[in-house]
PDB file of C-alpha atoms in Angstrom:
ATOM      1  CA  UNK A   1     153.349 -74.189 120.237  1.00  0.00           C
ATOM      2  CA  UNK A   2     151.143 -72.121 118.251  1.00  0.00           C
ATOM      3  CA  UNK A   3     150.834 -68.461 119.935  1.00  0.00           C
ATOM      4  CA  UNK A   4     147.206 -67.392 117.614  1.00  0.00           C
ATOM      5  CA  UNK A   5     143.780 -68.038 119.919  1.00  0.00           C
ATOM      6  CA  UNK A   6     140.816 -69.429 118.996  1.00  0.00           C
ATOM      7  CA  UNK A   7     138.127 -66.916 117.402  1.00  0.00           C
ATOM      8  CA  UNK A   8     135.168 -67.987 119.711  1.00  0.00           C
ATOM      9  CA  UNK A   9     137.912 -67.546 122.747  1.00  0.00           C
ATOM     10  CA  UNK A  10     138.366 -63.929 121.693  1.00  0.00           C
ATOM     11  CA  UNK A  11     134.581 -63.006 121.359  1.00  0.00           C
ATOM     12  CA  UNK A  12     134.470 -64.449 125.427  1.00  0.00           C
ATOM     13  CA  UNK A  13     136.657 -61.944 126.318  1.00  0.00           C
ATOM     14  CA  UNK A  14     135.507 -59.505 124.354  1.00  0.00           C
ATOM     15  CA  UNK A  15     132.092 -60.186 126.158  1.00  0.00           C
ATOM     16  CA  UNK A  16     133.616 -60.261 129.775  1.00  0.00           C
ATOM     17  CA  UNK A  17     135.007 -56.821 129.395  1.00  0.00           C
ATOM     18  CA  UNK A  18     132.234 -55.838 129.060  1.00  0.00           C
ATOM     19  CA  UNK A  19     131.740 -55.451 124.666  1.00  0.00           C
ATOM     20  CA  UNK A  20     129.858 -55.573 122.506  1.00  0.00           C
ATOM     21  CA  UNK A  21     129.774 -55.775 118.504  1.00  0.00           C
ATOM     22  CA  UNK A  22     127.664 -53.212 116.930  1.00  0.00           C
ATOM     23  CA  UNK A  23     127.555 -52.327 113.044  1.00  0.00           C
ATOM     24  CA  UNK A  24     128.955 -48.811 111.536  1.00  0.00           C
ATOM     25  CA  UNK A  25     126.975 -45.851 111.800  1.00  0.00           C
ATOM     26  CA  UNK A  26     126.437 -43.999 109.064  1.00  0.00           C
ATOM     27  CA  UNK A  27     126.932 -40.436 108.621  1.00  0.00           C
ATOM     28  CA  UNK A  28     125.904 -38.453 105.564  1.00  0.00           C
ATOM     29  CA  UNK A  29     129.192 -36.909 104.689  1.00  0.00           C
ATOM     30  CA  UNK A  30     132.644 -38.185 105.532  1.00  0.00           C
ATOM     31  CA  UNK A  31     132.730 -33.642 107.283  1.00  0.00           C
ATOM     32  CA  UNK A  32     136.281 -32.316 106.414  1.00  0.00           C
ATOM     33  CA  UNK A  33     138.559 -29.826 109.250  1.00  0.00           C
ATOM     34  CA  UNK A  34     137.015 -27.103 107.955  1.00  0.00           C
ATOM     35  CA  UNK A  35     133.288 -28.108 107.672  1.00  0.00           C
ATOM     36  CA  UNK A  36     133.655 -29.018 111.027  1.00  0.00           C
ATOM     37  CA  UNK A  37     135.091 -25.303 112.354  1.00  0.00           C
ATOM     38  CA  UNK A  38     131.897 -24.293 109.904  1.00  0.00           C
ATOM     39  CA  UNK A  39     129.324 -26.700 111.689  1.00  0.00           C
ATOM     40  CA  UNK A  40     131.322 -25.453 114.942  1.00  0.00           C
ATOM     41  CA  UNK A  41     131.359 -21.771 114.275  1.00  0.00           C
ATOM     42  CA  UNK A  42     127.486 -21.655 112.655  1.00  0.00           C
ATOM     43  CA  UNK A  43     125.507 -23.608 116.353  1.00  0.00           C
ATOM     44  CA  UNK A  44     127.587 -22.422 118.970  1.00  0.00           C
ATOM     45  CA  UNK A  45     126.174 -18.283 117.227  1.00  0.00           C
ATOM     46  CA  UNK A  46     122.956 -19.682 117.325  1.00  0.00           C
ATOM     47  CA  UNK A  47     122.996 -21.084 121.214  1.00  0.00           C
ATOM     48  CA  UNK A  48     124.427 -17.370 122.063  1.00  0.00           C
ATOM     49  CA  UNK A  49     122.411 -15.124 119.437  1.00  0.00           C
ATOM     50  CA  UNK A  50     119.142 -17.815 120.771  1.00  0.00           C
ATOM     51  CA  UNK A  51     120.275 -17.178 124.512  1.00  0.00           C
ATOM     52  CA  UNK A  52     120.422 -12.960 124.449  1.00  0.00           C
ATOM     53  CA  UNK A  53     116.956 -12.736 121.423  1.00  0.00           C
ATOM     54  CA  UNK A  54     115.307 -15.885 121.680  1.00  0.00           C
ATOM     55  CA  UNK A  55     114.411 -16.916 118.256  1.00  0.00           C
ATOM     56  CA  UNK A  56     113.137 -20.079 117.645  1.00  0.00           C
ATOM     57  CA  UNK A  57     108.857 -18.849 117.077  1.00  0.00           C
ATOM     58  CA  UNK A  58     110.168 -17.114 114.290  1.00  0.00           C
ATOM     59  CA  UNK A  59     111.867 -19.978 112.341  1.00  0.00           C
ATOM     60  CA  UNK A  60     110.242 -21.043 109.081  1.00  0.00           C
ATOM     61  CA  UNK A  61     111.445 -23.829 107.781  1.00  0.00           C
ATOM     62  CA  UNK A  62     111.202 -26.387 104.419  1.00  0.00           C
ATOM     63  CA  UNK A  63     112.690 -29.001 102.345  1.00  0.00           C
ATOM     64  CA  UNK A  64     112.123 -31.328  99.968  1.00  0.00           C
ATOM     65  CA  UNK A  65     111.395 -35.108  99.712  1.00  0.00           C
ATOM     66  CA  UNK A  66     110.874 -38.449  97.696  1.00  0.00           C
ATOM     67  CA  UNK A  67     107.898 -40.510  99.060  1.00  0.00           C
ATOM     68  CA  UNK A  68     108.159 -43.708  97.036  1.00  0.00           C
ATOM     69  CA  UNK A  69     105.177 -45.876  96.035  1.00  0.00           C
ATOM     70  CA  UNK A  70     106.628 -48.827  97.709  1.00  0.00           C
ATOM     71  CA  UNK A  71     107.834 -48.034 100.952  1.00  0.00           C
ATOM     72  CA  UNK A  72     107.865 -51.722 102.123  1.00  0.00           C
ATOM     73  CA  UNK A  73     111.588 -52.826 103.697  1.00  0.00           C
ATOM     74  CA  UNK A  74     113.212 -56.259 104.621  1.00  0.00           C
ATOM     75  CA  UNK A  75     113.044 -57.641 108.048  1.00  0.00           C
ATOM     76  CA  UNK A  76     114.689 -60.630 109.345  1.00  0.00           C
ATOM     77  CA  UNK A  77     111.643 -63.326 110.636  1.00  0.00           C
ATOM     78  CA  UNK A  78     112.090 -66.096 113.434  1.00  0.00           C
ATOM     79  CA  UNK A  79     111.657 -69.597 111.558  1.00  0.00           C
ATOM     80  CA  UNK A  80     112.436 -73.071 112.179  1.00  0.00           C
ATOM     81  CA  UNK A  81     115.705 -74.706 111.867  1.00  0.00           C
ATOM     82  CA  UNK A  82     114.748 -75.886 108.417  1.00  0.00           C
ATOM     83  CA  UNK A  83     112.051 -73.382 107.274  1.00  0.00           C
ATOM     84  CA  UNK A  84     112.507 -71.161 104.502  1.00  0.00           C
ATOM     85  CA  UNK A  85     112.470 -67.197 104.462  1.00  0.00           C
ATOM     86  CA  UNK A  86     109.441 -65.619 102.577  1.00  0.00           C
ATOM     87  CA  UNK A  87     110.901 -63.917  99.340  1.00  0.00           C
ATOM     88  CA  UNK A  88     110.548 -59.801  99.132  1.00  0.00           C
ATOM     89  CA  UNK A  89     110.864 -58.666  95.718  1.00  0.00           C
ATOM     90  CA  UNK A  90     113.567 -55.808  95.558  1.00  0.00           C
ATOM     91  CA  UNK A  91     112.512 -52.763  94.933  1.00  0.00           C
ATOM     92  CA  UNK A  92     113.105 -51.397  91.456  1.00  0.00           C
ATOM     93  CA  UNK A  93     116.500 -49.025  89.841  1.00  0.00           C
ATOM     94  CA  UNK A  94     113.968 -46.385  89.401  1.00  0.00           C
ATOM     95  CA  UNK A  95     110.330 -47.147  91.246  1.00  0.00           C
ATOM     96  CA  UNK A  96     107.946 -45.091  90.858  1.00  0.00           C
ATOM     97  CA  UNK A  97     107.703 -42.179  93.223  1.00  0.00           C
ATOM     98  CA  UNK A  98     106.285 -38.187  94.012  1.00  0.00           C
ATOM     99  CA  UNK A  99     108.475 -35.330  95.248  1.00  0.00           C
ATOM    100  CA  UNK A 100     106.797 -32.704  98.024  1.00  0.00           C
ATOM    101  CA  UNK A 101     108.173 -29.738  99.092  1.00  0.00           C
ATOM    102  CA  UNK A 102     106.528 -28.939 102.302  1.00  0.00           C
ATOM    103  CA  UNK A 103     106.437 -25.418 104.558  1.00  0.00           C
ATOM    104  CA  UNK A 104     105.951 -25.805 108.782  1.00  0.00           C
ATOM    105  CA  UNK A 105     106.980 -23.727 111.636  1.00  0.00           C
ATOM    106  CA  UNK A 106     106.508 -24.252 115.882  1.00  0.00           C
ATOM    107  CA  UNK A 107     102.820 -23.242 115.654  1.00  0.00           C
ATOM    108  CA  UNK A 108     102.141 -26.179 112.107  1.00  0.00           C
ATOM    109  CA  UNK A 109     102.116 -26.443 108.959  1.00  0.00           C
ATOM    110  CA  UNK A 110     102.194 -23.729 106.506  1.00  0.00           C
ATOM    111  CA  UNK A 111     102.839 -24.624 103.275  1.00  0.00           C
ATOM    112  CA  UNK A 112     103.802 -27.752 100.812  1.00  0.00           C
ATOM    113  CA  UNK A 113     103.066 -28.848  97.538  1.00  0.00           C
ATOM    114  CA  UNK A 114     104.046 -31.918  94.971  1.00  0.00           C
ATOM    115  CA  UNK A 115     105.834 -31.638  92.240  1.00  0.00           C
ATOM    116  CA  UNK A 116     104.432 -32.868  88.301  1.00  0.00           C
ATOM    117  CA  UNK A 117     105.874 -36.570  87.147  1.00  0.00           C
ATOM    118  CA  UNK A 118     109.600 -35.701  85.600  1.00  0.00           C
ATOM    119  CA  UNK A 119     109.561 -31.452  86.832  1.00  0.00           C
ATOM    120  CA  UNK A 120     112.009 -30.238  88.442  1.00  0.00           C
ATOM    121  CA  UNK A 121     112.916 -27.760  91.956  1.00  0.00           C
ATOM    122  CA  UNK A 122     114.220 -24.529  89.702  1.00  0.00           C
ATOM    123  CA  UNK A 123     114.648 -21.124  91.802  1.00  0.00           C
ATOM    124  CA  UNK A 124     111.922 -20.507  89.607  1.00  0.00           C
ATOM    125  CA  UNK A 125     110.029 -22.888  90.966  1.00  0.00           C
ATOM    126  CA  UNK A 126     111.134 -22.220  94.771  1.00  0.00           C
ATOM    127  CA  UNK A 127     110.345 -18.490  93.847  1.00  0.00           C
ATOM    128  CA  UNK A 128     106.440 -19.144  93.646  1.00  0.00           C
ATOM    129  CA  UNK A 129     106.503 -21.698  96.637  1.00  0.00           C
ATOM    130  CA  UNK A 130     107.245 -19.064  98.494  1.00  0.00           C
ATOM    131  CA  UNK A 131     105.430 -16.773  96.894  1.00  0.00           C
ATOM    132  CA  UNK A 132     102.652 -18.826  97.999  1.00  0.00           C
ATOM    133  CA  UNK A 133     103.964 -19.590 101.276  1.00  0.00           C
ATOM    134  CA  UNK A 134     104.272 -16.188 103.063  1.00  0.00           C
ATOM    135  CA  UNK A 135     100.183 -15.331 101.841  1.00  0.00           C
ATOM    136  CA  UNK A 136      99.584 -18.377 103.874  1.00  0.00           C
ATOM    137  CA  UNK A 137     102.051 -16.846 106.333  1.00  0.00           C
ATOM    138  CA  UNK A 138     100.345 -13.329 106.196  1.00  0.00           C
ATOM    139  CA  UNK A 139      96.858 -15.749 106.873  1.00  0.00           C
ATOM    140  CA  UNK A 140      98.839 -17.957 109.900  1.00  0.00           C
ATOM    141  CA  UNK A 141     100.752 -15.352 112.008  1.00  0.00           C
ATOM    142  CA  UNK A 142     100.376 -11.601 111.006  1.00  0.00           C
ATOM    143  CA  UNK A 143     102.058 -10.857 113.766  1.00  0.00           C
ATOM    144  CA  UNK A 144     105.181 -13.062 112.827  1.00  0.00           C
ATOM    145  CA  UNK A 145     105.165 -10.551 109.656  1.00  0.00           C
ATOM    146  CA  UNK A 146     104.088  -7.550 110.598  1.00  0.00           C
ATOM    147  CA  UNK A 147     107.130  -7.210 113.657  1.00  0.00           C
ATOM    148  CA  UNK A 148     110.194  -8.718 113.217  1.00  0.00           C
ATOM    149  CA  UNK A 149     109.795 -11.029 110.552  1.00  0.00           C
ATOM    150  CA  UNK A 150     110.065 -14.609 109.612  1.00  0.00           C
ATOM    151  CA  UNK A 151     113.886 -16.433 109.674  1.00  0.00           C
ATOM    152  CA  UNK A 152     114.528 -19.009 106.775  1.00  0.00           C
ATOM    153  CA  UNK A 153     115.922 -22.377 107.784  1.00  0.00           C
ATOM    154  CA  UNK A 154     116.677 -23.899 104.629  1.00  0.00           C
ATOM    155  CA  UNK A 155     119.740 -26.109 103.460  1.00  0.00           C
ATOM    156  CA  UNK A 156     122.035 -24.791 100.583  1.00  0.00           C
ATOM    157  CA  UNK A 157     120.546 -26.611  97.578  1.00  0.00           C
ATOM    158  CA  UNK A 158     120.731 -24.696  94.307  1.00  0.00           C
ATOM    159  CA  UNK A 159     117.486 -22.950  94.034  1.00  0.00           C
ATOM    160  CA  UNK A 160     117.249 -22.484  97.486  1.00  0.00           C
ATOM    161  CA  UNK A 161     120.636 -19.983  96.682  1.00  0.00           C
ATOM    162  CA  UNK A 162     120.094 -19.373  93.985  1.00  0.00           C
ATOM    163  CA  UNK A 163     120.165 -14.859  92.994  1.00  0.00           C
ATOM    164  CA  UNK A 164     117.054 -14.811  91.832  1.00  0.00           C
ATOM    165  CA  UNK A 165     115.799 -16.364  95.737  1.00  0.00           C
ATOM    166  CA  UNK A 166     117.713 -14.364  97.373  1.00  0.00           C
ATOM    167  CA  UNK A 167     116.401 -11.432  95.537  1.00  0.00           C
ATOM    168  CA  UNK A 168     112.590 -13.054  96.221  1.00  0.00           C
ATOM    169  CA  UNK A 169     113.584 -13.422 100.473  1.00  0.00           C
ATOM    170  CA  UNK A 170     115.071  -9.664 101.070  1.00  0.00           C
ATOM    171  CA  UNK A 171     112.134  -8.582  98.881  1.00  0.00           C
ATOM    172  CA  UNK A 172     109.274 -10.070 101.683  1.00  0.00           C
ATOM    173  CA  UNK A 173     111.961  -9.418 104.285  1.00  0.00           C
ATOM    174  CA  UNK A 174     112.769 -12.776 104.816  1.00  0.00           C
ATOM    175  CA  UNK A 175     115.864 -13.142 106.653  1.00  0.00           C
ATOM    176  CA  UNK A 176     117.820 -16.670 106.275  1.00  0.00           C
ATOM    177  CA  UNK A 177     119.696 -18.038 109.023  1.00  0.00           C
ATOM    178  CA  UNK A 178     122.919 -19.516 107.799  1.00  0.00           C
ATOM    179  CA  UNK A 179     122.896 -23.401 106.709  1.00  0.00           C
ATOM    180  CA  UNK A 180     126.972 -25.359 107.247  1.00  0.00           C
ATOM    181  CA  UNK A 181     126.827 -27.312 104.205  1.00  0.00           C
ATOM    182  CA  UNK A 182     126.320 -31.395 104.985  1.00  0.00           C
ATOM    183  CA  UNK A 183     124.235 -30.979 108.236  1.00  0.00           C
ATOM    184  CA  UNK A 184     121.029 -32.189 107.967  1.00  0.00           C
ATOM    185  CA  UNK A 185     121.530 -33.325 112.197  1.00  0.00           C
ATOM    186  CA  UNK A 186     121.069 -29.768 112.013  1.00  0.00           C
ATOM    187  CA  UNK A 187     117.427 -29.287 109.817  1.00  0.00           C
ATOM    188  CA  UNK A 188     114.531 -29.773 111.586  1.00  0.00           C
ATOM    189  CA  UNK A 189     112.591 -30.942 108.774  1.00  0.00           C
ATOM    190  CA  UNK A 190     115.350 -33.856 108.545  1.00  0.00           C
ATOM    191  CA  UNK A 191     115.930 -34.925 111.962  1.00  0.00           C
ATOM    192  CA  UNK A 192     111.925 -34.292 112.814  1.00  0.00           C
ATOM    193  CA  UNK A 193     109.396 -34.141 110.304  1.00  0.00           C
ATOM    194  CA  UNK A 194     110.997 -36.830 108.027  1.00  0.00           C
ATOM    195  CA  UNK A 195     111.722 -38.892 110.341  1.00  0.00           C
ATOM    196  CA  UNK A 196     108.407 -39.548 111.631  1.00  0.00           C
ATOM    197  CA  UNK A 197     106.698 -39.153 107.822  1.00  0.00           C
ATOM    198  CA  UNK A 198     109.007 -42.468 107.142  1.00  0.00           C
ATOM    199  CA  UNK A 199     107.885 -44.082 109.919  1.00  0.00           C
ATOM    200  CA  UNK A 200     104.462 -43.296 109.077  1.00  0.00           C
ATOM    201  CA  UNK A 201     105.330 -44.340 105.640  1.00  0.00           C
ATOM    202  CA  UNK A 202     106.623 -47.521 106.201  1.00  0.00           C
ATOM    203  CA  UNK A 203     104.891 -50.616 104.534  1.00  0.00           C
ATOM    204  CA  UNK A 204     102.635 -48.875 102.871  1.00  0.00           C
ATOM    205  CA  UNK A 205     102.205 -49.397  99.209  1.00  0.00           C
ATOM    206  CA  UNK A 206     100.649 -46.257  96.517  1.00  0.00           C
ATOM    207  CA  UNK A 207      99.216 -47.064  93.076  1.00  0.00           C
ATOM    208  CA  UNK A 208      99.188 -43.743  91.714  1.00  0.00           C
ATOM    209  CA  UNK A 209     100.404 -40.081  92.726  1.00  0.00           C
ATOM    210  CA  UNK A 210      96.430 -39.476  93.830  1.00  0.00           C
ATOM    211  CA  UNK A 211      97.263 -42.160  97.132  1.00  0.00           C
ATOM    212  CA  UNK A 212     100.751 -41.503  97.705  1.00  0.00           C
ATOM    213  CA  UNK A 213      99.440 -37.483  98.713  1.00  0.00           C
ATOM    214  CA  UNK A 214      96.138 -39.082 100.688  1.00  0.00           C
ATOM    215  CA  UNK A 215      98.860 -40.624 102.816  1.00  0.00           C
ATOM    216  CA  UNK A 216     101.331 -37.331 102.800  1.00  0.00           C
ATOM    217  CA  UNK A 217      97.955 -35.366 103.705  1.00  0.00           C
ATOM    218  CA  UNK A 218      96.714 -38.366 106.253  1.00  0.00           C
ATOM    219  CA  UNK A 219     100.235 -37.675 108.053  1.00  0.00           C
ATOM    220  CA  UNK A 220     100.488 -33.569 108.091  1.00  0.00           C
ATOM    221  CA  UNK A 221      96.148 -34.195 110.116  1.00  0.00           C
ATOM    222  CA  UNK A 222      97.513 -36.711 112.119  1.00  0.00           C
ATOM    223  CA  UNK A 223     100.078 -33.932 114.213  1.00  0.00           C
ATOM    224  CA  UNK A 224      99.232 -31.838 116.753  1.00  0.00           C
ATOM    225  CA  UNK A 225     100.302 -28.485 117.643  1.00  0.00           C
ATOM    226  CA  UNK A 226     102.691 -30.191 120.425  1.00  0.00           C
ATOM    227  CA  UNK A 227     104.308 -32.449 117.519  1.00  0.00           C
ATOM    228  CA  UNK A 228     105.589 -28.912 115.451  1.00  0.00           C
ATOM    229  CA  UNK A 229     106.667 -27.077 118.214  1.00  0.00           C
ATOM    230  CA  UNK A 230     108.663 -30.280 119.848  1.00  0.00           C
ATOM    231  CA  UNK A 231     111.335 -30.659 116.455  1.00  0.00           C
ATOM    232  CA  UNK A 232     111.422 -26.464 115.954  1.00  0.00           C
ATOM    233  CA  UNK A 233     112.839 -26.702 119.602  1.00  0.00           C
ATOM    234  CA  UNK A 234     115.375 -29.655 119.353  1.00  0.00           C
ATOM    235  CA  UNK A 235     117.509 -27.595 118.230  1.00  0.00           C
ATOM    236  CA  UNK A 236     119.391 -25.569 120.434  1.00  0.00           C
ATOM    237  CA  UNK A 237     119.550 -29.351 122.076  1.00  0.00           C
ATOM    238  CA  UNK A 238     121.692 -29.737 118.451  1.00  0.00           C
ATOM    239  CA  UNK A 239     123.330 -27.221 118.098  1.00  0.00           C
ATOM    240  CA  UNK A 240     125.172 -28.020 121.814  1.00  0.00           C
ATOM    241  CA  UNK A 241     125.277 -31.225 120.964  1.00  0.00           C
ATOM    242  CA  UNK A 242     127.639 -30.249 117.646  1.00  0.00           C
ATOM    243  CA  UNK A 243     128.961 -28.275 119.841  1.00  0.00           C
ATOM    244  CA  UNK A 244     130.105 -30.714 122.301  1.00  0.00           C
ATOM    245  CA  UNK A 245     131.398 -33.087 119.243  1.00  0.00           C
ATOM    246  CA  UNK A 246     133.228 -30.444 118.019  1.00  0.00           C
ATOM    247  CA  UNK A 247     131.374 -30.188 114.568  1.00  0.00           C
ATOM    248  CA  UNK A 248     132.119 -33.611 114.081  1.00  0.00           C
ATOM    249  CA  UNK A 249     128.120 -35.076 114.013  1.00  0.00           C
ATOM    250  CA  UNK A 250     126.739 -36.729 116.844  1.00  0.00           C
ATOM    251  CA  UNK A 251     124.294 -39.942 118.192  1.00  0.00           C
TER     252      UNK A 251
END
């Protein structure tokens, strides 16, 4: 007599035990032990610093993002048993897109810029954007420039950490907050701004760059000051979660 148990029986038992089937969760990177330790140490230091000398109001954060011309996604459809699903065109491998760089703080947008087709972010281009951002920040928040100074939070992309960029930030009096590698979950632009932007763009189709740029501008014009403050003020919560998870990615 076989000791095997049928698959449906196993499923029933698992459900009776309160189990449910869930898909694996995608993570940005398979973190090494050293990378987890660096995330843990950085977040522990940020929490202590913010407790002793709150600095979130001094943060300026930024990042780059591709905006696709076609933002449709496949979706499940409820159909009759003999009804065929609608056809959905497979996205082109190299579909048209435009890159935007955005700079913001707890009080709102500071500066944004679109790249021309075929253009890439270099240290030289990044430094020019820093100059433009700084000039606008002087008008928007002169007290921040003239007192303790801004603290820049950006990732470790090559143009961001190039010697030319470091010299520019030093010249303007910016402190740079250390950002652990492979940590979009600790970047307000990734976990907040771009997340909401993706939701806003979902389903939209653009025929040219001007239309994509207009959609981005409509998005930022639809945001309140509270939207930006919320994104920045979540940082200590995420730092604490990172510490609680010993540097691993958290839910």
